[in-house]
Amino acid sequence: MIPLLFPVKVFSLFAQNNNAHFMHGVASGDPTDDAVILWTRITTEFSGICNVEWQIANDEAFKNIVNKGFVTTSQDRDYTVKIDATNLESNQVYFYRFIYNETTSDIGVCKTLPDSLLKPLQIAVVSCNNYEDGYFTSFRHIADNKAIDYVFHLGDYIYEYGTGQYANKAFLEESNRLNDPLHELISLADYRKRYALYRKDKELQKAHRTKSFICIWDDHELANNAYFGGAKNHQSNEGNWTDRSAAAVQAYFEWMPVRAKSTSEMIRSIKIGKEANFFFLEERLDGRDKQLLSSDPEKFNSQRKMISKKQFDHLSDELKNSDARWNFLVNQVMFTGYKSKKIETVKEEDWWTGYPYQREQLIEVFESLKNPPIILTGDHHQSHVLELNAPDSANNKRIAWEFLTPSITSKNDDRLTSEQIAKKSKLLYKLNPHMIYNDIAAHGYFILKVSKKQINISYKFNSDILLRDGGERQGPDFTIDNLNNLKKNV
């Protein structure tokens, strides 16, 4: 055992450490088969450089410390701490902690990636946790589920709006769960405060403390309907978009347990043996052009793009050359699309369907693959299972599936009556033969279970996000077998 340089207080993994230096908890993320990112933040009135010790061990008692070191932090990085702990073994659970000013953080648990699927891998797929729309109890359910290995967060981890601008007003009045700052996020200080608020949430802290997250951002970490040159929710009186987006990205890299240090590094992949490849896309700042309505003829211009040509070519090559049985696109916005009205004008210009030329190019890539890829999508706040068929195919050749995870709390059709929900859901099925399932009002997430011969998607719904102790109910369960057949399990 490596001796400690000074005495520390040891805390159980599942006991909340309330010392004032670690108010935002601990987190881990971006695991590889031999490394993982460890994160915390130091809360201090000291204005200089803080020296922080970190430790990672095989056991919760830290009798077998496998790696340790010191790191400094300061106001320049908002007193956040991020360590890339290396020289680890694959598919192993580790315990970690931080020590500052003779106090210790909560003990976190992380897990490195396997190098092959000797047993099924289970991943909670989540997105869209809006602080002013409800309680984050689904994160507690994820933390308490020992079968879950990792969490994929598909974006909208925070929301940039001022208080009440995008919220459940009745919930706000009853809970007094208000944004900080109260105004819309513009500056670096604003974005930092909003992350600090979210990371004080005990449910979210528990999920980060017990599971390793692999994250991508979407638009609200920046501003609503963001694209390379601006955003729908960025106005000329709010300063320069380049400055605002740079501030948002800096705060993200400070507060999130990601290895990336630039937008291009957020485009990454995970390969697990010959069983599974996960391709994480970046669909906001890498090259997306401004959203256009369907009435704009420029929408169909061959030069318009959702992602840069470099990212597209890389994804295309990786998919075509992949030897994995299962290929997953970890994706921010809906690819397949669907109709919601009998006379459709435009559903959402922010989807892949708003970039038809590049979408059709990617569909051509899908058509060339031996096995249909599986698209894991956030953003939409609703639960949908969609089958993507080749265009102009006489036999409706299936070329991909898309599974949309519901929001943790962000608004969907949960404000409608049960009768209105049932009527709308029925219409969606009628208008969209490729829609296998929909739930337009539930909140929660799904668990992706990957094995060599099949994958399983199991939806988990929150019983009531307006209750602090809201429970969890089982949603539908789907299986794709080794012959690429999808069935809904009873």
XYZ file of C-alpha atoms in Angstrom:
490
model
C 0.000 0.000 0.000
C 1.279 3.471 -0.907
C 1.319 5.646 2.254
C -0.751 8.830 2.307
C 1.059 12.117 2.759
C -1.410 13.224 5.410
C -4.363 11.642 7.226
C -7.689 11.646 5.446
C -11.236 10.804 6.368
C -12.577 7.786 4.476
C -16.157 7.847 3.231
C -18.252 5.014 1.852
C -19.022 5.021 -1.843
C -22.739 5.361 -1.226
C -22.562 7.817 1.662
C -22.784 11.451 0.650
C -19.741 13.473 1.703
C -20.965 16.890 2.769
C -17.609 18.597 3.275
C -17.544 22.030 1.742
C -14.553 21.455 -0.559
C -16.331 18.908 -2.797
C -19.840 20.334 -3.143
C -20.159 19.182 -6.768
C -19.238 15.560 -6.194
C -16.996 13.407 -8.363
C -17.361 11.928 -11.834
C -15.659 9.644 -14.314
C -15.932 9.384 -18.062
C -14.548 8.435 -21.466
C -13.221 5.057 -20.334
C -10.924 3.076 -22.597
C -9.650 -0.443 -21.983
C -6.723 0.968 -19.975
C -7.675 4.490 -18.845
C -10.508 6.684 -17.556
C -11.071 10.393 -16.947
C -11.596 11.346 -13.278
C -13.251 14.664 -12.357
C -14.075 16.830 -9.377
C -14.246 20.493 -8.415
C -12.707 22.260 -5.438
C -14.978 24.700 -3.628
C -12.749 27.208 -1.888
C -12.486 30.882 -0.969
C -8.761 30.687 -1.657
C -7.940 32.703 -4.786
C -4.657 31.063 -5.714
C -3.554 27.686 -7.032
C -4.945 24.607 -5.264
C -2.910 21.404 -4.995
C -5.115 18.320 -5.138
C -4.187 14.676 -4.672
C -6.003 11.931 -6.589
C -6.004 8.189 -6.038
C -7.457 5.202 -7.892
C -7.581 1.741 -6.307
C -8.847 -1.789 -6.767
C -10.785 -1.644 -3.515
C -13.067 0.787 -1.728
C -10.792 0.835 1.331
C -7.872 1.964 -0.871
C -5.563 -0.748 0.437
C -4.387 -1.408 -3.131
C -3.821 1.950 -4.831
C -2.888 1.351 -8.475
C -2.241 4.957 -9.495
C -2.055 8.332 -7.786
C -0.683 11.792 -8.226
C -1.068 15.508 -7.683
C -2.677 18.123 -9.886
C -3.167 21.855 -9.575
C -6.269 23.866 -10.338
C -7.238 27.519 -10.191
C -9.797 30.063 -11.283
C -8.491 29.671 -14.849
C -10.351 26.347 -15.013
C -13.052 27.277 -12.488
C -11.280 25.104 -9.884
C -12.277 21.964 -11.736
C -9.934 18.972 -11.708
C -9.592 16.447 -14.507
C -7.212 13.491 -14.521
C -6.573 10.885 -17.208
C -5.867 7.846 -15.037
C -3.862 5.380 -17.109
C -2.180 1.964 -16.852
C -5.428 0.254 -15.853
C -6.710 -3.209 -16.721
C -9.580 -3.738 -19.142
C -13.141 -4.416 -17.989
C -12.278 -3.668 -14.367
C -14.109 -1.734 -11.674
C -11.975 0.835 -9.839
C -12.534 3.198 -6.925
C -11.200 6.745 -6.888
C -11.125 9.826 -4.669
C -9.591 13.260 -4.340
C -7.898 14.857 -1.330
C -7.658 18.586 -0.671
C -6.886 20.549 2.471
C -6.868 17.397 4.627
C -10.337 16.347 3.519
C -11.370 13.671 1.073
C -14.066 13.628 -1.569
C -16.780 11.044 -1.952
C -15.449 7.767 -3.287
C -16.395 7.277 -6.915
C -16.544 4.068 -8.911
C -15.559 3.730 -12.550
C -15.122 0.928 -15.037
C -12.742 0.470 -17.952
C -14.005 -0.858 -21.261
C -13.776 -4.542 -22.167
C -11.666 -5.518 -25.154
C -14.312 -8.060 -26.208
C -17.852 -9.011 -25.233
C -17.362 -12.057 -23.076
C -20.612 -11.084 -21.394
C -23.366 -8.619 -22.391
C -22.663 -4.909 -22.051
C -25.400 -2.688 -20.592
C -25.531 1.051 -21.284
C -28.077 3.590 -20.060
C -28.835 6.032 -22.892
C -30.070 9.421 -21.686
C -30.560 13.010 -22.805
C -32.293 16.290 -22.052
C -32.285 16.987 -18.312
C -33.875 20.395 -17.767
C -33.540 21.631 -14.182
C -36.792 23.608 -14.196
C -38.964 20.850 -15.672
C -38.755 18.272 -12.885
C -36.567 16.222 -10.567
C -33.673 14.158 -11.885
C -34.831 10.956 -10.177
C -34.084 8.834 -13.252
C -30.403 9.412 -12.563
C -30.864 7.832 -9.146
C -32.562 4.833 -10.755
C -29.587 4.494 -13.092
C -27.149 4.754 -10.184
C -29.015 2.083 -8.217
C -29.106 -0.375 -11.130
C -25.980 -2.502 -10.655
C -26.426 -4.152 -14.073
C -25.731 -0.872 -15.896
C -22.068 -0.633 -16.931
C -21.905 2.852 -18.474
C -24.037 5.887 -19.324
C -24.213 7.515 -22.758
C -25.414 11.119 -22.426
C -26.571 12.349 -25.842
C -26.723 16.045 -25.047
C -28.773 18.881 -23.569
C -27.057 18.251 -20.251
C -27.880 21.848 -19.289
C -30.303 24.397 -20.730
C -29.252 27.952 -21.448
C -32.593 29.712 -20.858
C -33.372 32.209 -18.136
C -35.691 31.171 -15.339
C -39.218 30.391 -16.521
C -38.381 30.751 -20.220
C -38.431 26.976 -20.795
C -39.951 25.363 -17.738
C -42.935 23.728 -16.084
C -44.354 26.873 -14.473
C -46.500 24.981 -11.947
C -43.477 22.914 -10.911
C -41.378 26.056 -10.523
C -43.910 27.686 -8.230
C -44.201 24.607 -6.041
C -40.555 23.512 -5.938
C -38.728 26.852 -6.187
C -36.159 24.922 -8.267
C -34.783 27.949 -10.101
C -31.976 28.393 -12.558
C -28.689 30.027 -11.605
C -28.050 32.530 -12.989
C -31.640 33.636 -13.406
C -30.925 35.151 -16.824
C -30.028 33.467 -20.111
C -26.469 32.185 -20.382
C -24.154 34.403 -22.417
C -20.751 34.633 -20.747
C -18.255 32.090 -19.466
C -19.253 32.959 -15.901
C -22.906 32.291 -16.805
C -22.243 28.835 -18.251
C -20.013 27.913 -15.316
C -22.739 28.866 -12.829
C -25.330 26.751 -14.640
C -23.104 23.669 -14.599
C -22.392 24.307 -10.921
C -26.130 24.385 -10.230
C -26.802 21.129 -12.079
C -23.868 19.369 -10.457
C -25.190 20.146 -6.988
C -28.231 17.997 -7.779
C -27.907 14.900 -5.580
C -29.525 12.522 -8.079
C -27.183 13.586 -10.870
C -24.226 13.470 -8.488
C -25.066 9.901 -7.545
C -25.182 8.783 -11.174
C -21.806 10.374 -11.863
C -20.357 8.906 -8.680
C -21.388 5.351 -9.535
C -21.207 5.160 -13.362
C -18.722 6.248 -16.012
C -20.341 8.647 -18.508
C -19.533 8.963 -22.206
C -20.985 12.249 -23.404
C -21.706 14.352 -26.448
C -23.211 17.823 -26.435
C -26.242 18.999 -28.386
C -27.550 22.541 -28.782
C -28.592 23.684 -25.296
C -25.079 23.399 -23.924
C -24.618 26.285 -26.406
C -27.991 27.805 -27.372
C -31.186 26.465 -28.914
C -30.811 25.218 -32.503
C -27.104 26.007 -32.599
C -25.112 25.679 -35.800
C -21.565 26.586 -36.769
C -22.250 30.278 -37.334
C -24.998 31.017 -34.810
C -28.139 29.772 -33.098
C -31.855 30.391 -33.137
C -31.561 31.512 -29.515
C -28.652 33.871 -30.142
C -29.588 37.440 -30.995
C -27.472 40.331 -32.245
C -27.786 42.159 -28.915
C -26.212 39.193 -27.106
C -22.715 39.780 -28.409
C -20.564 37.795 -30.780
C -21.573 34.164 -31.392
C -17.960 33.061 -31.640
C -17.288 34.426 -28.150
C -20.457 32.911 -26.703
C -19.935 29.460 -28.225
C -16.274 29.491 -27.140
C -17.365 30.284 -23.570
C -19.950 27.481 -23.664
C -17.416 24.970 -24.955
C -14.816 26.006 -22.381
C -17.302 25.525 -19.534
C -18.296 22.141 -20.961
C -14.698 20.931 -21.074
C -14.129 22.194 -17.526
C -17.230 20.607 -16.001
C -17.730 17.385 -17.969
C -15.661 14.182 -17.623
C -14.580 14.099 -21.266
C -11.087 13.585 -22.655
C -11.643 15.944 -25.598
C -10.094 19.396 -25.589
C -11.568 20.604 -28.891
C -14.709 20.227 -30.977
C -12.981 17.869 -33.399
C -11.945 15.586 -30.521
C -15.611 15.170 -29.548
C -15.935 13.140 -32.767
C -14.744 9.791 -31.517
C -15.481 6.092 -31.522
C -15.406 3.082 -29.227
C -14.478 -0.329 -30.581
C -15.127 -3.457 -28.522
C -13.555 -6.459 -30.217
C -15.417 -7.581 -33.312
C -18.742 -7.223 -31.559
C -19.523 -3.512 -31.394
C -18.457 -0.143 -32.770
C -19.929 3.087 -31.388
C -19.469 6.221 -33.500
C -20.060 9.483 -31.620
C -21.086 12.293 -33.977
C -20.820 16.067 -33.448
C -23.691 17.852 -35.179
C -23.472 21.465 -34.031
C -20.083 23.141 -34.339
C -18.132 20.885 -36.694
C -19.777 22.197 -39.854
C -23.572 22.406 -39.620
C -25.149 25.064 -41.837
C -28.033 27.219 -40.663
C -31.412 25.493 -40.423
C -33.865 26.301 -43.218
C -37.607 25.818 -43.530
C -38.991 23.447 -46.150
C -40.341 26.429 -48.088
C -36.787 27.636 -48.706
C -35.461 26.143 -51.966
C -31.902 26.408 -50.623
C -32.742 23.618 -48.176
C -32.067 21.104 -50.965
C -28.745 22.621 -52.028
C -26.063 19.941 -52.371
C -23.586 22.161 -50.503
C -25.650 22.271 -47.305
C -24.435 19.971 -44.580
C -25.240 18.723 -41.102
C -21.641 17.663 -40.449
C -18.393 18.633 -42.159
C -17.194 16.725 -45.191
C -14.226 15.545 -43.136
C -16.487 14.064 -40.454
C -18.829 12.576 -43.072
C -15.996 10.939 -45.010
C -14.496 9.566 -41.800
C -17.839 8.113 -40.696
C -18.496 6.647 -44.147
C -15.072 4.983 -44.276
C -15.363 3.651 -40.730
C -18.797 2.137 -41.384
C -17.760 0.553 -44.682
C -14.573 -0.900 -43.195
C -16.027 -1.976 -39.869
C -15.733 -5.663 -39.058
C -17.993 -5.356 -36.016
C -21.245 -7.282 -35.809
C -23.056 -4.243 -34.427
C -22.468 -0.645 -35.547
C -24.054 2.162 -33.541
C -24.360 5.844 -34.432
C -24.468 7.852 -31.208
C -26.402 10.755 -32.563
C -27.871 14.029 -31.345
C -30.905 14.715 -33.562
C -33.419 12.495 -35.329
C -32.291 10.906 -38.571
C -35.299 8.910 -39.798
C -38.031 11.464 -39.201
C -41.797 11.049 -39.245
C -45.026 12.899 -40.008
C -47.153 14.276 -37.205
C -49.936 15.906 -39.221
C -52.083 14.806 -42.139
C -50.898 17.846 -44.084
C -47.238 18.224 -43.265
C -45.451 21.563 -43.711
C -42.232 21.127 -41.779
C -41.821 19.074 -38.646
C -38.418 20.198 -37.548
C -35.767 21.903 -39.608
C -33.203 20.988 -36.957
C -33.366 17.231 -37.705
C -31.258 15.374 -40.268
C -34.332 15.637 -42.507
C -33.592 19.363 -42.682
C -30.372 18.516 -44.543
C -31.754 16.215 -47.259
C -28.746 16.014 -49.580
C -26.240 14.897 -46.956
C -28.846 12.663 -45.311
C -29.389 10.883 -48.640
C -25.617 10.453 -48.976
C -25.499 8.726 -45.595
C -28.497 6.562 -46.527
C -26.478 5.354 -49.516
C -23.731 4.328 -47.115
C -26.261 2.434 -44.996
C -27.527 0.596 -48.090
C -24.025 -0.700 -48.814
C -23.577 -2.310 -45.382
C -24.063 -5.975 -44.624
C -25.871 -5.319 -41.327
C -28.214 -2.372 -40.708
C -26.677 0.103 -38.253
C -28.507 1.110 -35.078
C -28.958 4.844 -34.477
C -29.176 5.965 -30.840
C -30.741 9.420 -30.701
C -31.531 12.064 -28.091
C -32.957 15.602 -28.376
C -36.560 14.681 -29.191
C -37.836 14.222 -25.581
C -40.101 11.362 -26.702
C -39.685 7.596 -27.067
C -39.764 6.294 -30.635
C -38.604 3.177 -32.425
C -38.308 3.777 -36.166
C -37.396 1.541 -39.083
C -35.479 3.223 -41.886
C -36.130 1.682 -45.279
C -34.238 2.259 -48.508
C -35.919 4.897 -50.670
C -37.636 3.636 -53.796
C -37.221 0.060 -52.623
C -39.906 -2.261 -53.914
C -39.567 -4.599 -50.942
C -39.004 -1.911 -48.274
C -35.416 -2.971 -47.667
C -34.501 -2.181 -44.087
C -31.234 -0.223 -43.871
C -31.207 1.026 -40.255
C -33.135 1.254 -37.009
C -33.416 4.334 -34.859
C -34.167 4.325 -31.130
C -34.994 7.677 -29.555
C -34.530 7.986 -25.829
C -37.050 10.112 -23.926
C -35.981 13.155 -21.935
C -34.980 12.888 -18.314
C -37.285 15.857 -17.596
C -37.517 18.195 -20.605
C -40.986 18.985 -21.878
C -42.732 16.642 -24.293
C -46.495 16.046 -24.580
C -46.736 15.453 -20.834
C -48.943 18.547 -20.464
C -51.723 16.963 -22.563
C -54.617 14.972 -21.151
C -54.530 11.181 -21.388
C -57.219 11.348 -24.075
C -55.209 13.836 -26.136
C -52.075 11.731 -25.769
C -53.849 8.565 -26.918
C -55.389 10.343 -29.912
C -52.081 11.853 -31.020
C -50.208 8.575 -30.544
C -52.779 6.718 -32.658
C -52.446 9.300 -35.437
C -48.665 8.932 -35.459
C -48.969 5.187 -36.059
C -51.490 5.782 -38.838
C -49.321 8.344 -40.637
C -46.045 6.474 -40.213
C -45.963 2.776 -41.175
C -42.236 2.755 -40.323
C -42.970 3.737 -36.710
C -42.756 0.607 -34.591
C -43.400 2.313 -31.253
C -44.091 5.708 -29.737
C -44.634 7.184 -26.293
C -44.964 10.944 -26.516
C -45.419 11.817 -22.841
C -43.190 9.584 -20.700
C -39.800 10.583 -19.289
C -36.830 8.377 -18.507
C -34.234 6.556 -20.622
C -33.496 3.183 -22.168
C -30.937 0.493 -21.465
C -29.007 -0.857 -24.439
C -27.816 -4.405 -23.847
C -25.280 -5.630 -26.380
C -24.174 -9.251 -26.777
C -22.573 -11.186 -29.612
C -25.805 -12.595 -31.017
C -28.399 -9.945 -30.220
C -29.054 -6.493 -28.853
C -31.848 -5.480 -26.519
C -33.416 -2.062 -25.899
C -35.423 -1.761 -22.682
C -37.269 1.492 -21.944
C -37.432 2.683 -18.326
C -39.985 5.372 -17.515
C -40.169 7.712 -14.529
C -43.472 7.396 -12.681
C -43.636 11.146 -11.943
C -40.829 13.656 -12.480
C -42.683 16.198 -10.324
C -42.150 14.062 -7.215
C -38.814 14.035 -5.402
C -39.106 10.302 -4.806
C -40.674 9.393 -8.157
C -40.461 5.691 -8.945
C -39.679 3.815 -12.137
C -41.887 1.652 -14.327
C -40.920 -0.763 -17.055
C -41.555 0.357 -20.608
C -41.449 -1.762 -23.759
C -38.577 -4.078 -24.550
C -37.171 -4.776 -28.034
C -34.701 -7.316 -29.412
C -32.746 -7.366 -32.666
C -31.496 -10.895 -33.288
C -28.557 -12.202 -35.258
C -30.696 -12.335 -38.418
C -31.494 -8.612 -38.088
C -35.097 -9.223 -37.085
C -36.622 -6.819 -34.588
C -39.367 -7.912 -32.244
C -41.166 -6.309 -29.358
C -40.984 -8.541 -26.299
C -44.100 -9.110 -24.235
